[in-house]
């Protein structure tokens, strides 16, 4: 199977084996190098892929070390990487201005960037994947690769009896969600369509459940056997290889009635900041050694997510949210939309889910927000945002007022 076929197979949401296959493919395609900007030139290529809406490429200065990293004809920038380059120069080039230059006057944009890279040279980390520059980062950036993080997470999961519940990956961020099937509490649904007896996943998106392989985890047996709304603890491990946030571990919960997931603001965070990088291309061994300390922190944080005391504390928060009755659902939804910056189209969908399927409580509104995450197949970052918003509604009662 060629690279393009494998890439197409991964659709942003999938099962663990699909994610691992994609990460293995990426390992063969990626190149990381710390380069002095005096060894680089920005050029223009009008035949660049239309996806990026510009024609700028990164080229080596002939007979310099950067020739080992880049082809002479140039490596196209992904849009984010081009903006990162502009922001790291002195003086920095504002993103909007730079993109307008690249699209309308590419040669002027090239001249500006090249003059700044020469006049105020810096060492930067250039991350390349699939023949494109995907990130331009500080020379103090500590590389923590998704591939290493996945297998660290799997080892810890096995030690605490947790399974992989969900895998997502966008251009900027990878997320793995773990669940402990043997650790659960019954949480009274408290009204709404979900009140009383229902089967596992009744209120969820069946296409989303199939894509994630949730039916293979055996959760349905526990949910259907016990009745009521069974809640499980979860742990979300997220990482960005392109400078879009730190490596994080977030505690959360999963509800059996719809497999809605909430993530909370109780997180362990480790920034990608280390010692200055040496010039040259980085090997996998160098990257792995530099990330060892972060992996140890992540291991402890993942274990903490499945601490029974932590789970009980959040069940109590949920129970409190169930007692918070909402008498004016439209007003409450409008307050949440404003507080969490939800757009108008999503506002209508949120109100429909809330009124149709969930209890008129703060907990029910939280569940309605989380339910929208399952519809975001094409935007896994937005899906994760909805799950985080749902957690905020449990921890911050004032958001509905």
Short mmCIF file of C-alpha atoms in Angstrom, two decimals:
data_model
loop_
_atom_site.label_atom_id
_atom_site.label_comp_id
_atom_site.label_asym_id
_atom_site.label_seq_id
_atom_site.Cartn_x
_atom_site.Cartn_y
_atom_site.Cartn_z
CA UNK A 1 0.00 0.00 0.00
CA UNK A 2 1.46 3.37 -0.95
CA UNK A 3 1.64 6.42 1.32
CA UNK A 4 -1.33 8.23 -0.22
CA UNK A 5 -3.56 5.19 0.28
CA UNK A 6 -2.50 4.81 3.89
CA UNK A 7 -3.03 8.50 4.58
CA UNK A 8 -6.53 8.33 3.16
CA UNK A 9 -7.31 5.34 5.38
CA UNK A 10 -6.73 7.48 8.48
CA UNK A 11 -9.67 9.90 8.64
CA UNK A 12 -8.83 11.78 11.84
CA UNK A 13 -10.89 9.44 14.04
CA UNK A 14 -10.19 5.74 14.23
CA UNK A 15 -9.11 2.65 16.07
CA UNK A 16 -5.77 2.13 17.74
CA UNK A 17 -4.30 -0.05 14.99
CA UNK A 18 -5.19 2.58 12.38
CA UNK A 19 -3.49 5.29 14.42
CA UNK A 20 -0.37 3.19 14.96
CA UNK A 21 -0.19 2.42 11.23
CA UNK A 22 -0.38 6.13 10.43
CA UNK A 23 2.29 7.01 13.01
CA UNK A 24 4.59 4.33 11.63
CA UNK A 25 4.08 5.75 8.15
CA UNK A 26 4.90 9.22 9.42
CA UNK A 27 8.11 8.02 11.07
CA UNK A 28 9.44 7.12 7.64
CA UNK A 29 8.56 10.52 6.19
CA UNK A 30 9.51 13.03 8.87
CA UNK A 31 12.74 14.99 9.17
CA UNK A 32 13.65 17.33 12.05
CA UNK A 33 16.59 19.70 11.83
CA UNK A 34 17.88 22.73 13.69
CA UNK A 35 19.11 25.21 11.06
CA UNK A 36 20.69 28.67 11.10
CA UNK A 37 18.43 30.97 9.05
CA UNK A 38 21.49 32.26 7.15
CA UNK A 39 21.63 28.83 5.54
CA UNK A 40 18.07 29.09 4.25
CA UNK A 41 16.16 30.91 1.55
CA UNK A 42 12.43 31.33 0.97
CA UNK A 43 11.51 30.93 -2.68
CA UNK A 44 8.37 31.03 -4.77
CA UNK A 45 6.84 28.06 -6.58
CA UNK A 46 3.64 28.81 -8.46
CA UNK A 47 2.99 25.08 -8.88
CA UNK A 48 2.65 24.55 -5.13
CA UNK A 49 -0.34 22.50 -3.97
CA UNK A 50 -3.49 24.71 -4.00
CA UNK A 51 -4.41 23.47 -0.51
CA UNK A 52 -1.99 25.97 1.02
CA UNK A 53 -3.15 29.03 -0.99
CA UNK A 54 0.39 30.27 -1.48
CA UNK A 55 3.49 29.31 -3.39
CA UNK A 56 6.31 29.80 -0.89
CA UNK A 57 8.91 27.08 -0.36
CA UNK A 58 11.95 26.66 1.86
CA UNK A 59 15.27 26.16 0.06
CA UNK A 60 18.86 25.56 1.19
CA UNK A 61 21.68 27.96 0.54
CA UNK A 62 23.87 25.85 -1.78
CA UNK A 63 26.85 24.07 -0.20
CA UNK A 64 25.64 24.58 3.38
CA UNK A 65 24.50 22.07 5.99
CA UNK A 66 20.87 22.79 5.18
CA UNK A 67 21.37 21.04 1.82
CA UNK A 68 21.19 17.76 3.77
CA UNK A 69 17.69 18.67 4.94
CA UNK A 70 16.02 20.33 1.97
CA UNK A 71 15.90 19.68 -1.80
CA UNK A 72 17.26 22.44 -4.02
CA UNK A 73 13.85 22.96 -5.66
CA UNK A 74 12.40 23.73 -2.26
CA UNK A 75 10.00 22.27 0.30
CA UNK A 76 6.51 23.80 0.44
CA UNK A 77 5.36 25.41 3.67
CA UNK A 78 2.16 24.39 5.31
CA UNK A 79 0.30 27.59 6.15
CA UNK A 80 0.86 27.29 9.88
CA UNK A 81 4.60 26.76 9.44
CA UNK A 82 4.90 29.87 7.25
CA UNK A 83 3.12 31.93 9.91
CA UNK A 84 5.42 30.47 12.58
CA UNK A 85 8.48 31.49 10.59
CA UNK A 86 7.21 35.06 10.31
CA UNK A 87 6.43 35.24 14.02
CA UNK A 88 9.95 34.10 15.02
CA UNK A 89 11.84 36.66 12.96
CA UNK A 90 13.00 40.01 14.32
CA UNK A 91 10.99 42.12 13.88
CA UNK A 92 8.17 39.60 13.55
CA UNK A 93 5.97 39.58 10.48
CA UNK A 94 2.24 39.59 11.36
CA UNK A 95 0.46 36.49 10.10
CA UNK A 96 -2.31 38.24 8.19
CA UNK A 97 0.13 40.56 6.44
CA UNK A 98 2.48 37.68 5.59
CA UNK A 99 -0.29 35.55 4.10
CA UNK A 100 -1.56 38.43 1.98
CA UNK A 101 1.97 39.01 0.69
CA UNK A 102 2.42 35.30 -0.05
CA UNK A 103 -0.84 35.13 -1.98
CA UNK A 104 -0.76 38.50 -3.78
CA UNK A 105 2.95 39.36 -4.08
CA UNK A 106 4.94 36.18 -3.39
CA UNK A 107 8.27 37.58 -4.61
CA UNK A 108 7.95 40.55 -2.25
CA UNK A 109 7.17 38.14 0.59
CA UNK A 110 10.25 36.08 -0.24
CA UNK A 111 12.50 39.14 -0.30
CA UNK A 112 11.18 40.34 3.06
CA UNK A 113 11.65 37.00 4.79
CA UNK A 114 15.10 36.41 3.32
CA UNK A 115 16.35 39.84 4.35
CA UNK A 116 15.13 39.35 7.91
CA UNK A 117 16.59 35.83 8.13
CA UNK A 118 19.97 37.26 7.10
CA UNK A 119 19.91 40.57 9.01
CA UNK A 120 18.85 39.02 12.35
CA UNK A 121 19.82 35.34 12.05
CA UNK A 122 18.46 32.73 14.42
CA UNK A 123 18.60 29.00 14.89
CA UNK A 124 15.19 27.38 14.45
CA UNK A 125 13.83 23.86 14.47
CA UNK A 126 12.25 22.97 11.12
CA UNK A 127 9.93 19.95 11.23
CA UNK A 128 9.15 18.32 7.91
CA UNK A 129 6.57 15.63 7.10
CA UNK A 130 5.50 14.18 3.76
CA UNK A 131 7.76 16.58 1.89
CA UNK A 132 6.35 19.72 3.50
CA UNK A 133 7.51 22.03 6.28
CA UNK A 134 4.84 21.49 8.91
CA UNK A 135 6.32 23.53 11.80
CA UNK A 136 8.97 26.17 12.51
CA UNK A 137 9.80 26.16 16.21
CA UNK A 138 12.28 27.46 18.77
CA UNK A 139 15.72 25.89 19.02
CA UNK A 140 14.76 25.16 22.64
CA UNK A 141 11.76 23.06 21.61
CA UNK A 142 11.80 19.61 23.18
CA UNK A 143 10.54 17.04 20.70
CA UNK A 144 8.04 14.60 22.16
CA UNK A 145 6.78 12.46 19.33
CA UNK A 146 3.33 10.97 19.09
CA UNK A 147 4.66 7.49 18.38
CA UNK A 148 6.63 7.34 21.65
CA UNK A 149 3.74 8.79 23.62
CA UNK A 150 1.27 6.20 22.31
CA UNK A 151 3.31 3.25 23.51
CA UNK A 152 4.04 4.86 26.87
CA UNK A 153 0.30 5.41 27.34
CA UNK A 154 -0.50 1.82 26.33
CA UNK A 155 1.96 0.43 28.85
CA UNK A 156 0.47 2.48 31.68
CA UNK A 157 -3.07 1.64 30.58
CA UNK A 158 -2.34 -2.06 30.86
CA UNK A 159 -0.98 -1.61 34.38
CA UNK A 160 -4.18 0.07 35.63
CA UNK A 161 -6.69 -2.07 33.72
CA UNK A 162 -7.60 0.63 31.20
CA UNK A 163 -8.36 0.26 27.49
CA UNK A 164 -8.15 2.64 24.56
CA UNK A 165 -11.55 4.24 24.06
CA UNK A 166 -10.82 6.69 21.26
CA UNK A 167 -7.99 7.86 18.99
CA UNK A 168 -8.03 11.14 17.07
CA UNK A 169 -5.36 13.05 15.20
CA UNK A 170 -5.42 16.30 13.25
CA UNK A 171 -2.56 18.13 11.52
CA UNK A 172 -1.71 19.76 14.85
CA UNK A 173 -2.69 17.43 17.68
CA UNK A 174 -3.02 13.76 18.60
CA UNK A 175 -5.33 12.55 21.36
CA UNK A 176 -5.77 9.12 22.95
CA UNK A 177 -8.59 8.54 25.40
CA UNK A 178 -8.38 5.67 27.90
CA UNK A 179 -11.21 4.13 29.91
CA UNK A 180 -11.31 1.72 32.86
CA UNK A 181 -14.28 -0.63 32.18
CA UNK A 182 -14.15 -2.17 35.66
CA UNK A 183 -14.45 1.19 37.46
CA UNK A 184 -17.92 2.71 37.27
CA UNK A 185 -20.73 4.42 39.17
CA UNK A 186 -24.46 4.60 38.51
CA UNK A 187 -25.55 8.19 38.06
CA UNK A 188 -29.29 8.83 38.02
CA UNK A 189 -30.17 10.48 34.71
CA UNK A 190 -32.58 12.79 36.50
CA UNK A 191 -35.20 13.24 33.78
CA UNK A 192 -35.17 13.80 30.04
CA UNK A 193 -35.29 11.10 27.38
CA UNK A 194 -32.44 9.35 29.18
CA UNK A 195 -34.53 8.91 32.35
CA UNK A 196 -35.30 5.28 33.17
CA UNK A 197 -34.20 2.27 31.16
CA UNK A 198 -32.19 2.52 27.99
CA UNK A 199 -29.55 0.57 26.13
CA UNK A 200 -25.92 1.52 25.84
CA UNK A 201 -25.33 4.34 23.41
CA UNK A 202 -29.04 4.97 22.73
CA UNK A 203 -28.55 8.72 22.53
CA UNK A 204 -25.20 8.71 20.74
CA UNK A 205 -24.09 8.92 17.14
CA UNK A 206 -23.91 5.31 15.79
CA UNK A 207 -21.48 6.27 13.02
CA UNK A 208 -19.15 7.77 15.59
CA UNK A 209 -19.34 4.64 17.78
CA UNK A 210 -18.50 2.44 14.80
CA UNK A 211 -15.54 4.60 13.75
CA UNK A 212 -14.07 4.39 17.24
CA UNK A 213 -14.72 0.68 17.69
CA UNK A 214 -16.47 1.32 21.00
CA UNK A 215 -18.57 -1.83 20.58
CA UNK A 216 -15.40 -3.90 20.90
CA UNK A 217 -14.68 -2.77 24.48
CA UNK A 218 -17.46 -4.73 26.20
CA UNK A 219 -18.87 -1.63 27.89
CA UNK A 220 -22.38 -2.37 26.65
CA UNK A 221 -22.63 -5.50 28.79
CA UNK A 222 -21.97 -3.55 31.98
CA UNK A 223 -24.29 -0.71 30.99
CA UNK A 224 -27.20 -2.90 29.89
CA UNK A 225 -26.86 -5.26 32.84
CA UNK A 226 -26.79 -2.60 35.56
CA UNK A 227 -29.39 -0.22 34.10
CA UNK A 228 -29.47 3.51 34.63
CA UNK A 229 -26.69 5.82 33.53
CA UNK A 230 -23.36 4.10 34.09
CA UNK A 231 -20.40 6.50 34.24
CA UNK A 232 -16.78 5.47 33.71
CA UNK A 233 -13.57 7.45 34.40
CA UNK A 234 -11.46 8.41 31.38
CA UNK A 235 -8.04 9.86 30.73
CA UNK A 236 -7.15 11.91 27.67
CA UNK A 237 -3.51 12.17 26.62
CA UNK A 238 -2.85 14.85 24.03
CA UNK A 239 0.27 16.03 22.27
CA UNK A 240 1.24 18.43 19.50
CA UNK A 241 4.31 17.99 17.33
CA UNK A 242 3.81 21.38 15.68
CA UNK A 243 3.78 23.82 18.62
CA UNK A 244 0.00 23.82 19.12
CA UNK A 245 0.05 23.38 22.86
CA UNK A 246 1.81 21.29 25.44
CA UNK A 247 1.66 17.61 26.20
CA UNK A 248 -1.30 17.13 28.55
CA UNK A 249 -3.13 14.53 30.59
CA UNK A 250 -6.75 15.36 31.40
CA UNK A 251 -9.18 13.55 33.64
CA UNK A 252 -12.68 12.93 32.31
CA UNK A 253 -15.77 10.76 32.34
CA UNK A 254 -17.81 8.76 29.82
CA UNK A 255 -21.60 8.26 30.13
CA UNK A 256 -23.03 4.96 28.95
CA UNK A 257 -26.36 6.34 27.75
CA UNK A 258 -24.78 8.12 24.82
CA UNK A 259 -21.02 7.60 25.30
CA UNK A 260 -20.75 11.33 25.85
CA UNK A 261 -17.34 12.33 27.14
CA UNK A 262 -16.41 15.20 29.40
CA UNK A 263 -12.90 16.44 30.05
CA UNK A 264 -12.14 18.57 33.06
CA UNK A 265 -9.73 21.36 33.80
CA UNK A 266 -7.70 19.15 36.11
CA UNK A 267 -4.71 18.46 33.92
CA UNK A 268 -1.03 17.72 34.07
CA UNK A 269 0.82 19.85 31.56
CA UNK A 270 4.38 19.60 30.31
CA UNK A 271 5.65 22.24 27.93
CA UNK A 272 7.94 21.42 25.03
CA UNK A 273 10.84 23.44 26.39
CA UNK A 274 14.34 22.10 26.88
CA UNK A 275 17.96 23.06 26.36
CA UNK A 276 19.20 24.69 23.18
CA UNK A 277 19.35 22.31 20.25
CA UNK A 278 22.55 21.71 18.34
CA UNK A 279 22.64 22.42 14.63
CA UNK A 280 21.83 19.48 12.40
CA UNK A 281 19.35 16.69 11.85
CA UNK A 282 17.97 14.90 14.91
CA UNK A 283 17.91 11.13 15.21
CA UNK A 284 15.12 9.16 16.86
CA UNK A 285 17.53 8.26 19.69
CA UNK A 286 18.17 11.95 20.47
CA UNK A 287 14.46 12.73 20.51
CA UNK A 288 13.66 9.74 22.74
CA UNK A 289 16.36 10.61 25.29
CA UNK A 290 15.21 14.22 25.55
CA UNK A 291 11.60 13.19 26.16
CA UNK A 292 12.29 10.64 28.91
CA UNK A 293 11.59 13.06 31.80
CA UNK A 294 8.26 14.09 30.30
CA UNK A 295 7.26 10.46 29.85
CA UNK A 296 7.79 9.83 33.57
CA UNK A 297 5.45 12.71 34.45
CA UNK A 298 2.86 11.47 31.99
CA UNK A 299 2.99 7.98 33.51
CA UNK A 300 2.20 9.27 37.00
CA UNK A 301 -0.56 11.53 35.70
CA UNK A 302 -2.29 8.73 33.76
CA UNK A 303 -2.31 6.52 36.86
CA UNK A 304 -3.78 9.37 38.91
CA UNK A 305 -6.73 9.65 36.50
CA UNK A 306 -7.90 6.19 37.57
CA UNK A 307 -7.64 6.85 41.31
CA UNK A 308 -11.02 5.88 42.88
CA UNK A 309 -10.94 8.99 45.09
CA UNK A 310 -10.59 11.26 42.07
CA UNK A 311 -13.46 9.47 40.33
CA UNK A 312 -15.71 9.76 43.39
CA UNK A 313 -15.01 13.48 43.67
CA UNK A 314 -16.19 14.06 40.11
CA UNK A 315 -19.27 11.90 40.58
CA UNK A 316 -20.19 14.22 43.46
CA UNK A 317 -19.74 17.22 41.16
CA UNK A 318 -22.05 15.58 38.62
CA UNK A 319 -24.63 14.86 41.30
CA UNK A 320 -24.53 18.50 42.32
CA UNK A 321 -25.03 19.57 38.70
CA UNK A 322 -28.09 17.31 38.50
CA UNK A 323 -29.65 19.25 41.35
CA UNK A 324 -29.13 22.55 39.53
CA UNK A 325 -32.51 22.87 37.78
CA UNK A 326 -32.77 25.00 34.61
CA UNK A 327 -36.19 26.65 34.35
CA UNK A 328 -35.43 28.72 31.25
CA UNK A 329 -33.53 26.40 28.83
CA UNK A 330 -33.29 28.88 25.96
CA UNK A 331 -31.78 31.55 28.19
CA UNK A 332 -29.36 29.05 29.73
CA UNK A 333 -28.25 27.88 26.28
CA UNK A 334 -27.73 31.48 25.16
CA UNK A 335 -25.63 32.18 28.25
CA UNK A 336 -23.48 29.11 27.56
CA UNK A 337 -23.12 30.03 23.87
CA UNK A 338 -21.85 33.48 24.86
CA UNK A 339 -19.55 32.26 27.64
CA UNK A 340 -17.99 29.46 25.58
CA UNK A 341 -17.97 31.23 22.20
CA UNK A 342 -20.23 28.72 20.41
CA UNK A 343 -21.43 29.82 16.96
CA UNK A 344 -25.07 30.33 16.01
CA UNK A 345 -25.44 27.13 14.00
CA UNK A 346 -24.08 25.07 16.87
CA UNK A 347 -26.32 26.99 19.25
CA UNK A 348 -29.44 25.70 17.49
CA UNK A 349 -28.11 22.14 17.53
CA UNK A 350 -27.27 22.42 21.22
CA UNK A 351 -30.76 23.65 22.10
CA UNK A 352 -32.33 20.80 20.11
CA UNK A 353 -30.27 18.11 21.82
CA UNK A 354 -30.86 19.65 25.25
CA UNK A 355 -34.64 19.98 25.00
CA UNK A 356 -35.16 16.68 23.17
CA UNK A 357 -32.91 14.24 25.01
CA UNK A 358 -31.63 15.54 28.32
CA UNK A 359 -32.79 16.61 31.76
CA UNK A 360 -33.44 20.31 32.36
CA UNK A 361 -30.44 20.57 34.65
CA UNK A 362 -26.91 21.89 34.42
CA UNK A 363 -25.75 18.29 34.09
CA UNK A 364 -28.19 17.72 31.23
CA UNK A 365 -26.98 20.83 29.43
CA UNK A 366 -23.40 19.63 29.88
CA UNK A 367 -24.36 16.32 28.28
CA UNK A 368 -25.99 18.11 25.34
CA UNK A 369 -22.76 20.05 24.72
CA UNK A 370 -20.75 16.83 24.86
CA UNK A 371 -23.16 15.09 22.49
CA UNK A 372 -22.26 17.62 19.78
CA UNK A 373 -18.67 16.37 19.88
CA UNK A 374 -19.75 13.10 18.26
CA UNK A 375 -20.97 14.92 15.15
CA UNK A 376 -17.59 16.54 14.39
CA UNK A 377 -16.03 13.85 12.21
CA UNK A 378 -14.22 16.35 10.03
CA UNK A 379 -12.91 18.52 12.87
CA UNK A 380 -11.48 16.47 15.72
CA UNK A 381 -10.07 19.58 17.42
CA UNK A 382 -13.55 21.10 17.57
CA UNK A 383 -14.88 17.80 18.91
CA UNK A 384 -12.34 17.92 21.75
CA UNK A 385 -13.33 21.53 22.45
CA UNK A 386 -16.95 20.50 22.97
CA UNK A 387 -15.89 17.82 25.47
CA UNK A 388 -13.84 20.39 27.35
CA UNK A 389 -16.76 22.85 27.32
CA UNK A 390 -18.99 20.15 28.77
CA UNK A 391 -16.55 19.65 31.64
CA UNK A 392 -16.48 23.39 32.33
CA UNK A 393 -20.26 23.39 32.80
CA UNK A 394 -19.89 20.81 35.57
CA UNK A 395 -17.09 22.69 37.34
CA UNK A 396 -18.31 26.27 36.74
CA UNK A 397 -22.04 26.67 37.58
CA UNK A 398 -21.95 30.41 36.82
CA UNK A 399 -21.61 29.72 33.07
CA UNK A 400 -25.34 29.07 32.71
CA UNK A 401 -26.41 32.23 34.58
#
